[in-house]
Amino acid sequence: MITMVKKGVMIVIGSLILSLGINFFLIPDHVLDGGIIGLGMIMNYIWGLKVGLTIICFSIPIFALAWFFYRDYFYNSLHGLLVSSFTIDVLQGLRAYHLPLDPAISSILGGALVGGGIGLMLRHHTSTGGTDLLAQMIADWWKVNVGFVILAIDALIIGASGYLFSLETLLLSAMTILSVGLVTMTFTSTRLLPEHPS
């Protein structure tokens, strides 16, 4: 019971930290994160769709995969997905209070907060779902650090979306995903994934 409460608290705290990074630092400068969050941001920039809702929609196939092969990860990530996506959309009003920082600084700070929120949840065996959930499965299969897997997936998303944005945006986004990956790896460096999830 205590473990469940602790995990719930970490999901809320991690979601708040992540949402602060996205809404207060990244979106006001039209900077991208990677993974499903990055796809949600792209949909927001192009069509004005809600980032959190888009994240949930894109996460459905990954959760379907987890349901059949990694049921523990499915249950552990479902709450993180819903809470973090809801928090991102609820806190979108923070964008109006964006500090006039150099975009490079905003990219690094925003990435650090996103990485901190993700890493905090991963450390307590939960996640925001999406590519974080996919990264958990890949990390378990290949026995590598989950933060490294997230960084690799993020780089693929940023690279694939390059034709949509300016070179400056791509460079800032690269700084963001590097910051996300490094902070996530710091949080998860001593975290042990279960060897045989049911």
mmCIF file of N, CA and C in Angstrom, residues 1 13 17 45 54 60 62 76 85 99 105 115 124 146 149 152-153 155 158 160 174 183 186-187 196-197:
data_model
loop_
_atom_site.group_PDB
_atom_site.id
_atom_site.type_symbol
_atom_site.label_atom_id
_atom_site.label_comp_id
_atom_site.label_asym_id
_atom_site.label_seq_id
_atom_site.Cartn_x
_atom_site.Cartn_y
_atom_site.Cartn_z
ATOM 1 N N MET A 1 0.828 -1.207 0.000
ATOM 2 C CA MET A 1 0.000 0.000 0.000
ATOM 3 C C MET A 1 0.863 1.257 0.000
ATOM 4 N N ILE A 13 4.343 14.242 -9.117
ATOM 5 C CA ILE A 13 5.494 15.154 -9.088
ATOM 6 C C ILE A 13 6.218 15.141 -10.429
ATOM 7 N N ILE A 17 6.724 18.331 -13.061
ATOM 8 C CA ILE A 17 8.046 18.772 -13.512
ATOM 9 C C ILE A 17 8.132 18.744 -15.028
ATOM 10 N N TYR A 45 2.031 22.622 -32.965
ATOM 11 C CA TYR A 45 2.589 23.715 -33.761
ATOM 12 C C TYR A 45 1.907 23.842 -35.116
ATOM 13 N N THR A 54 -2.982 14.426 -27.808
ATOM 14 C CA THR A 54 -2.289 13.807 -28.937
ATOM 15 C C THR A 54 -1.341 12.712 -28.460
ATOM 16 N N ILE A 60 -1.452 4.685 -27.998
ATOM 17 C CA ILE A 60 -2.324 3.515 -28.016
ATOM 18 C C ILE A 60 -1.642 2.278 -28.621
ATOM 19 N N ILE A 62 1.518 1.489 -28.781
ATOM 20 C CA ILE A 62 2.591 1.030 -27.897
ATOM 21 C C ILE A 62 2.011 0.328 -26.676
ATOM 22 N N ASN A 76 1.949 -0.324 -15.053
ATOM 23 C CA ASN A 76 2.787 0.662 -14.385
ATOM 24 C C ASN A 76 2.836 1.997 -15.125
ATOM 25 N N SER A 85 -0.233 13.470 -19.350
ATOM 26 C CA SER A 85 -0.910 14.090 -20.502
ATOM 27 C C SER A 85 -1.939 15.113 -20.038
ATOM 28 N N LEU A 99 9.579 33.181 -19.619
ATOM 29 C CA LEU A 99 10.625 34.165 -19.385
ATOM 30 C C LEU A 99 11.383 34.447 -20.681
ATOM 31 N N ILE A 105 19.134 28.561 -23.773
ATOM 32 C CA ILE A 105 18.990 28.332 -22.334
ATOM 33 C C ILE A 105 17.641 27.675 -22.044
ATOM 34 N N GLY A 115 13.447 15.666 -18.689
ATOM 35 C CA GLY A 115 14.236 14.493 -18.320
ATOM 36 C C GLY A 115 14.102 14.148 -16.844
ATOM 37 N N HIS A 124 10.886 4.890 -10.361
ATOM 38 C CA HIS A 124 9.887 4.256 -9.497
ATOM 39 C C HIS A 124 8.987 3.308 -10.295
ATOM 40 N N VAL A 146 17.980 2.708 -20.041
ATOM 41 C CA VAL A 146 16.746 3.183 -20.661
ATOM 42 C C VAL A 146 16.879 4.629 -21.126
ATOM 43 N N VAL A 149 18.278 4.641 -24.608
ATOM 44 C CA VAL A 149 17.274 4.247 -25.606
ATOM 45 C C VAL A 149 16.347 5.423 -25.920
ATOM 46 N N ALA A 152 18.082 7.864 -28.167
ATOM 47 C CA ALA A 152 18.152 7.389 -29.544
ATOM 48 C C ALA A 152 16.817 7.569 -30.273
ATOM 49 N N ILE A 153 15.730 7.227 -29.600
ATOM 50 C CA ILE A 153 14.405 7.384 -30.209
ATOM 51 C C ILE A 153 14.102 8.858 -30.453
ATOM 52 N N ALA A 155 16.202 11.265 -30.995
ATOM 53 C CA ALA A 155 16.998 11.739 -32.120
ATOM 54 C C ALA A 155 16.355 11.348 -33.450
ATOM 55 N N ILE A 158 13.338 13.739 -34.044
ATOM 56 C CA ILE A 158 13.799 15.067 -34.437
ATOM 57 C C ILE A 158 14.324 15.048 -35.872
ATOM 58 N N ALA A 160 13.576 12.942 -38.309
ATOM 59 C CA ALA A 160 12.503 12.685 -39.275
ATOM 60 C C ALA A 160 11.649 13.928 -39.512
ATOM 61 N N ALA A 174 17.774 19.585 -30.744
ATOM 62 C CA ALA A 174 18.847 18.630 -30.467
ATOM 63 C C ALA A 174 19.431 18.873 -29.075
ATOM 64 N N VAL A 183 19.789 13.856 -18.295
ATOM 65 C CA VAL A 183 19.136 13.907 -16.984
ATOM 66 C C VAL A 183 18.408 12.601 -16.697
ATOM 67 N N THR A 186 20.866 10.050 -15.655
ATOM 68 C CA THR A 186 21.321 10.311 -14.287
ATOM 69 C C THR A 186 20.340 9.729 -13.271
ATOM 70 N N PHE A 187 19.052 9.913 -13.533
ATOM 71 C CA PHE A 187 18.027 9.403 -12.620
ATOM 72 C C PHE A 187 17.933 7.879 -12.648
ATOM 73 N N HIS A 196 12.085 -10.428 -15.678
ATOM 74 C CA HIS A 196 11.026 -11.223 -16.308
ATOM 75 C C HIS A 196 9.657 -10.676 -15.935
ATOM 76 N N PRO A 197 9.255 -9.533 -16.546
ATOM 77 C CA PRO A 197 7.929 -9.017 -16.264
ATOM 78 C C PRO A 197 6.872 -9.993 -16.714
#
